[in-house]
């Protein structure tokens, strides 16, 4: 069963070995575990539903019981976790609807419009930026789960298009495609639960976007139910016919409608796929190789460069001390000692071209002093690609919080921004007399630049207010560093609540006004996901 | 000097040999040349400028003389040509402004707002859909030429970004980049005159978009002056921070503002580039090969498949009868007789990968019964890539009109749509007792489908009304066929006036309303390019 107060399935553990705990304790001190609030205790904190006695929309299942409301109240941001684990839930939706068709969604929106009910679209509940969190306010809040909208409606193998109901989750989508010999190839780390509609609404990016493209490139058309009516976007290979309506939906974060169907561009299941690891003696040689590979458009499906701190951390958390020790000695002999950085690279596709791309890429790496260590670490990464996120549960049990931030910047800004993020986090928690363990990788590489993805580990205080204060200090400091270094406030997580204060820095006054105008057009009464992405107009 | 009533430079001719004329005469009858209106006569038809005595904006050059107004009155659509050649100009702008900076554009827009003057943004004047044509109406019309906004402002070789003033033309842009060892790689057929700002405003696509991407992928950010204010869009490698403001500008067709600066993604000058020709015995084998190449993402920079009619026509118009005769006999021996179709394919980039891509592609062609004829025809295409458009001038001199239409569709729809376009044109002109010579190629290939680009040649009547009636019949019929077959009304030419009646078929009522809302937000008084793209709200 899915965890109500953490990531993933309850049956999946990510054990932290003694050596991993010693590694963390040496850096930020020993954590002090504390008892989480129980599910029942958290349910008991919910104020009564304002919808339970109201006339609900006919024909669509709406649950108003506390357990269902609690399970749909929060996402996976650190504030969400703190609220769940400390039992300080705060505002929750007054009900959760489970439409089974686009018509059901239409019914719900019309009903919400008539009754002045706010609507929060809910896909997989994996937001790490507060997208699905109910806001306090006088209006009742209905969360609309798309969990029952998960069918494959059409597959056109000739045009390489598949149309799904938009609530389909990553594994369910890929399984339905795999049965027809195809993949979508969109693998965000939230893959296990996140949904097609959620990917579209948040401009999601998958781990192999280098080959398959971001969701912007995969989303060909679809159907969106909005308060103003149904927006039906046809799927052309390309078009110059005025504004592209898909782009009004991409990144709209549930504020103008609910995506009910989406047509996506699929590809045949790759005949060949392999992931390799290469170590570089230092960051400068690693980033030079990574940039060269991105800019020569080397035909790879994955490039992921860890900085020295992340490289050390990954090996420390992996367990397998003896093997890691052997690797360490061998790498030192090859010139990769302290400061070494690991690059993962992968190729996917037809056998010949994919192998050729890998060969060429490994040659480029050698030219930048890279030491190829084969497929073992790459294979380990592939196996653990959706499991790493379980580390958060394990760390929490030992008294540690983990949070991540990410941005994207032009190549000349990447290294300084990375350093600034880690320094800002250390300074922010230092002011709270706590240390942070920070490490970073470049997760998505473009000819223009890269995304910078930093992870922060620090100690929990066993007290909600203190933990929130530490998080606010850290989040504020790293977000300010992103803005100061010219990065976007999000490369792949979206805006939600947590990034909304920083949006104006990149969109500008005119940009914010334009976004508001688009939202207002589709949702004149502001019923949909109020307060998210762009603050509401004064 | 640039032709005032046709394409291109007056010094460039595209001679039509006797054999080419005989080819056309056999198909649609002999053309009857007629005398074009003179420049002076055309000038004399303009109604006096309503701006010549008005208080013009200070500090920005505004011309109100008839010659300048005439030279900026019309584009390159067939109705535009008919108006120019028959001397039936109709509405023309009351003045033409030549801003030299973004501030000048700001000044002009503010002045236009205050005085209720309509503004038509003008890049290279190459629109084939009526984008820059003044509409009749009570408001004075000021055309704003970006001709003096053509500087390279910044080049970042590490991030592969260049920032230009947006009035820079194709050759000027590439020359400035070439001096720094880079290319943009955006080569629409209008390249000789069209501008960066025009490409962005019309969602342009270049001949080598297979490698470099459409302008949507190249346009990283920029500055747009709008009646509401200045929209400044930063250039991130990628972002999930809410709506993408670039997408409000792309395809806006001058209706919400004037792009004054644009940052584009550039690439190093390719070390290797080659174009090859392959003949297929029939359309079915040709399109099967083309689809296979597009869907395996073969790493090419060009794929262009002519149908049998275009293949015959290209060889007939080429002159060189003896060489073409030899080629014909050789191709027949290899199984490519009547019905053969020519595929051009090109590769650009680093030496090794580009040659490898070509080798693999030629192997795929062989598997589909393709006969490789080497680089000569491909090289000829490269040399003539921006010269073919001069054919229109030459044909006109012999009494023939040439027009093109284009769309994009999913692979399963391509062949039927192509046939329907050619049939619809024949039926439409048949009703006027005229024949049409129609031929088609797929100009841009995607995994999902292809653009279909049809050319129509028919006889001129030497009478404006008859010629307009023939064009209207043809344009209406082929546009209806595009809609009926599920194509977009434009893959690369944009909407303008000529395609506006068909836009609702693909955007839907909700889509049209949303587009209007975006335009209204930036341009509440509807000053900018009224009537273009989406009709004005009732």
PDB file of N, CA, C and O in Angstrom, chain B residues 163-190:
ATOM      1  N   UNK B 163      22.569  37.013 -29.695  1.00  0.00           N
ATOM      2  CA  UNK B 163      21.457  37.951 -29.591  1.00  0.00           C
ATOM      3  C   UNK B 163      21.554  38.960 -30.731  1.00  0.00           C
ATOM      4  O   UNK B 163      22.591  39.610 -30.915  1.00  0.00           O
ATOM      5  N   UNK B 164      20.491  39.045 -31.496  1.00  0.00           N
ATOM      6  CA  UNK B 164      20.413  39.958 -32.629  1.00  0.00           C
ATOM      7  C   UNK B 164      19.260  40.935 -32.444  1.00  0.00           C
ATOM      8  O   UNK B 164      18.268  40.614 -31.800  1.00  0.00           O
ATOM      9  N   UNK B 165      19.394  42.088 -33.064  1.00  0.00           N
ATOM     10  CA  UNK B 165      18.202  42.884 -33.302  1.00  0.00           C
ATOM     11  C   UNK B 165      17.361  42.096 -34.307  1.00  0.00           C
ATOM     12  O   UNK B 165      17.880  41.449 -35.224  1.00  0.00           O
ATOM     13  N   UNK B 166      16.040  42.148 -34.132  1.00  0.00           N
ATOM     14  CA  UNK B 166      15.209  41.145 -34.795  1.00  0.00           C
ATOM     15  C   UNK B 166      14.901  41.441 -36.253  1.00  0.00           C
ATOM     16  O   UNK B 166      14.308  40.613 -36.944  1.00  0.00           O
ATOM     17  N   UNK B 167      15.343  42.605 -36.749  1.00  0.00           N
ATOM     18  CA  UNK B 167      15.099  42.884 -38.154  1.00  0.00           C
ATOM     19  C   UNK B 167      16.176  42.331 -39.070  1.00  0.00           C
ATOM     20  O   UNK B 167      16.130  42.517 -40.292  1.00  0.00           O
ATOM     21  N   UNK B 168      17.129  41.625 -38.516  1.00  0.00           N
ATOM     22  CA  UNK B 168      18.242  41.104 -39.322  1.00  0.00           C
ATOM     23  C   UNK B 168      17.712  40.062 -40.313  1.00  0.00           C
ATOM     24  O   UNK B 168      16.893  39.220 -39.978  1.00  0.00           O
ATOM     25  N   UNK B 169      18.180  40.154 -41.540  1.00  0.00           N
ATOM     26  CA  UNK B 169      17.726  39.216 -42.578  1.00  0.00           C
ATOM     27  C   UNK B 169      18.553  37.937 -42.524  1.00  0.00           C
ATOM     28  O   UNK B 169      19.621  37.897 -41.894  1.00  0.00           O
ATOM     29  N   UNK B 170      18.074  36.922 -43.207  1.00  0.00           N
ATOM     30  CA  UNK B 170      18.762  35.637 -43.207  1.00  0.00           C
ATOM     31  C   UNK B 170      20.230  35.736 -43.579  1.00  0.00           C
ATOM     32  O   UNK B 170      21.114  35.330 -42.802  1.00  0.00           O
ATOM     33  N   UNK B 171      20.556  36.286 -44.760  1.00  0.00           N
ATOM     34  CA  UNK B 171      21.969  36.328 -45.161  1.00  0.00           C
ATOM     35  C   UNK B 171      22.821  37.173 -44.220  1.00  0.00           C
ATOM     36  O   UNK B 171      23.972  36.815 -43.930  1.00  0.00           O
ATOM     37  N   UNK B 172      22.245  38.276 -43.721  1.00  0.00           N
ATOM     38  CA  UNK B 172      22.980  39.167 -42.838  1.00  0.00           C
ATOM     39  C   UNK B 172      23.258  38.469 -41.508  1.00  0.00           C
ATOM     40  O   UNK B 172      24.362  38.552 -40.942  1.00  0.00           O
ATOM     41  N   UNK B 173      22.266  37.769 -41.017  1.00  0.00           N
ATOM     42  CA  UNK B 173      22.425  37.019 -39.769  1.00  0.00           C
ATOM     43  C   UNK B 173      23.500  35.943 -39.928  1.00  0.00           C
ATOM     44  O   UNK B 173      24.421  35.838 -39.112  1.00  0.00           O
ATOM     45  N   UNK B 174      23.403  35.168 -40.994  1.00  0.00           N
ATOM     46  CA  UNK B 174      24.371  34.076 -41.151  1.00  0.00           C
ATOM     47  C   UNK B 174      25.777  34.619 -41.391  1.00  0.00           C
ATOM     48  O   UNK B 174      26.757  34.031 -40.942  1.00  0.00           O
ATOM     49  N   UNK B 175      25.881  35.752 -42.097  1.00  0.00           N
ATOM     50  CA  UNK B 175      27.206  36.321 -42.347  1.00  0.00           C
ATOM     51  C   UNK B 175      27.856  36.766 -41.035  1.00  0.00           C
ATOM     52  O   UNK B 175      29.049  36.543 -40.807  1.00  0.00           O
ATOM     53  N   UNK B 176      27.060  37.382 -40.158  1.00  0.00           N
ATOM     54  CA  UNK B 176      27.606  37.836 -38.882  1.00  0.00           C
ATOM     55  C   UNK B 176      28.014  36.656 -38.004  1.00  0.00           C
ATOM     56  O   UNK B 176      29.003  36.720 -37.271  1.00  0.00           O
ATOM     57  N   UNK B 177      27.251  35.566 -38.077  1.00  0.00           N
ATOM     58  CA  UNK B 177      27.612  34.381 -37.299  1.00  0.00           C
ATOM     59  C   UNK B 177      28.833  33.682 -37.897  1.00  0.00           C
ATOM     60  O   UNK B 177      29.710  33.209 -37.181  1.00  0.00           O
ATOM     61  N   UNK B 178      28.856  33.605 -39.230  1.00  0.00           N
ATOM     62  CA  UNK B 178      29.943  32.907 -39.911  1.00  0.00           C
ATOM     63  C   UNK B 178      31.290  33.528 -39.541  1.00  0.00           C
ATOM     64  O   UNK B 178      32.296  32.836 -39.388  1.00  0.00           O
ATOM     65  N   UNK B 179      31.280  34.836 -39.382  1.00  0.00           N
ATOM     66  CA  UNK B 179      32.510  35.521 -39.001  1.00  0.00           C
ATOM     67  C   UNK B 179      33.024  35.032 -37.650  1.00  0.00           C
ATOM     68  O   UNK B 179      34.199  35.177 -37.330  1.00  0.00           O
ATOM     69  N   UNK B 180      32.147  34.440 -36.854  1.00  0.00           N
ATOM     70  CA  UNK B 180      32.545  33.888 -35.560  1.00  0.00           C
ATOM     71  C   UNK B 180      32.542  32.365 -35.559  1.00  0.00           C
ATOM     72  O   UNK B 180      32.535  31.742 -34.499  1.00  0.00           O
ATOM     73  N   UNK B 181      32.466  31.772 -36.759  1.00  0.00           N
ATOM     74  CA  UNK B 181      32.547  30.310 -36.828  1.00  0.00           C
ATOM     75  C   UNK B 181      31.264  29.582 -36.474  1.00  0.00           C
ATOM     76  O   UNK B 181      31.305  28.406 -36.130  1.00  0.00           O
ATOM     77  N   UNK B 182      30.141  30.271 -36.583  1.00  0.00           N
ATOM     78  CA  UNK B 182      28.875  29.650 -36.209  1.00  0.00           C
ATOM     79  C   UNK B 182      27.820  29.805 -37.304  1.00  0.00           C
ATOM     80  O   UNK B 182      27.975  30.617 -38.218  1.00  0.00           O
ATOM     81  N   UNK B 183      26.772  29.029 -37.182  1.00  0.00           N
ATOM     82  CA  UNK B 183      25.571  29.185 -38.022  1.00  0.00           C
ATOM     83  C   UNK B 183      24.355  29.107 -37.116  1.00  0.00           C
ATOM     84  O   UNK B 183      24.416  28.566 -36.014  1.00  0.00           O
ATOM     85  N   UNK B 184      23.253  29.681 -37.626  1.00  0.00           N
ATOM     86  CA  UNK B 184      21.963  29.423 -36.985  1.00  0.00           C
ATOM     87  C   UNK B 184      21.342  28.186 -37.639  1.00  0.00           C
ATOM     88  O   UNK B 184      20.770  27.336 -36.976  1.00  0.00           O
ATOM     89  N   UNK B 185      21.462  28.105 -38.964  1.00  0.00           N
ATOM     90  CA  UNK B 185      20.950  26.928 -39.669  1.00  0.00           C
ATOM     91  C   UNK B 185      19.473  27.019 -40.002  1.00  0.00           C
ATOM     92  O   UNK B 185      18.839  26.004 -40.269  1.00  0.00           O
ATOM     93  N   UNK B 186      18.936  28.227 -40.015  1.00  0.00           N
ATOM     94  CA  UNK B 186      17.512  28.395 -40.341  1.00  0.00           C
ATOM     95  C   UNK B 186      17.401  28.930 -41.775  1.00  0.00           C
ATOM     96  O   UNK B 186      17.704  30.088 -42.027  1.00  0.00           O
ATOM     97  N   UNK B 187      16.969  28.054 -42.673  1.00  0.00           N
ATOM     98  CA  UNK B 187      16.976  28.398 -44.099  1.00  0.00           C
ATOM     99  C   UNK B 187      15.604  28.204 -44.725  1.00  0.00           C
ATOM    100  O   UNK B 187      15.399  27.269 -45.500  1.00  0.00           O
ATOM    101  N   UNK B 188      14.644  29.069 -44.428  1.00  0.00           N
ATOM    102  CA  UNK B 188      13.391  29.004 -45.185  1.00  0.00           C
ATOM    103  C   UNK B 188      13.658  29.443 -46.619  1.00  0.00           C
ATOM    104  O   UNK B 188      14.690  30.056 -46.903  1.00  0.00           O
ATOM    105  N   UNK B 189      12.747  29.133 -47.528  1.00  0.00           N
ATOM    106  CA  UNK B 189      13.007  29.507 -48.920  1.00  0.00           C
ATOM    107  C   UNK B 189      13.058  31.032 -49.087  1.00  0.00           C
ATOM    108  O   UNK B 189      13.662  31.550 -50.017  1.00  0.00           O
ATOM    109  N   UNK B 190      12.445  31.731 -48.155  1.00  0.00           N
ATOM    110  CA  UNK B 190      12.448  33.201 -48.185  1.00  0.00           C
ATOM    111  C   UNK B 190      13.718  33.790 -47.585  1.00  0.00           C
ATOM    112  O   UNK B 190      13.815  35.020 -47.434  1.00  0.00           O
TER     113      UNK B 190
END
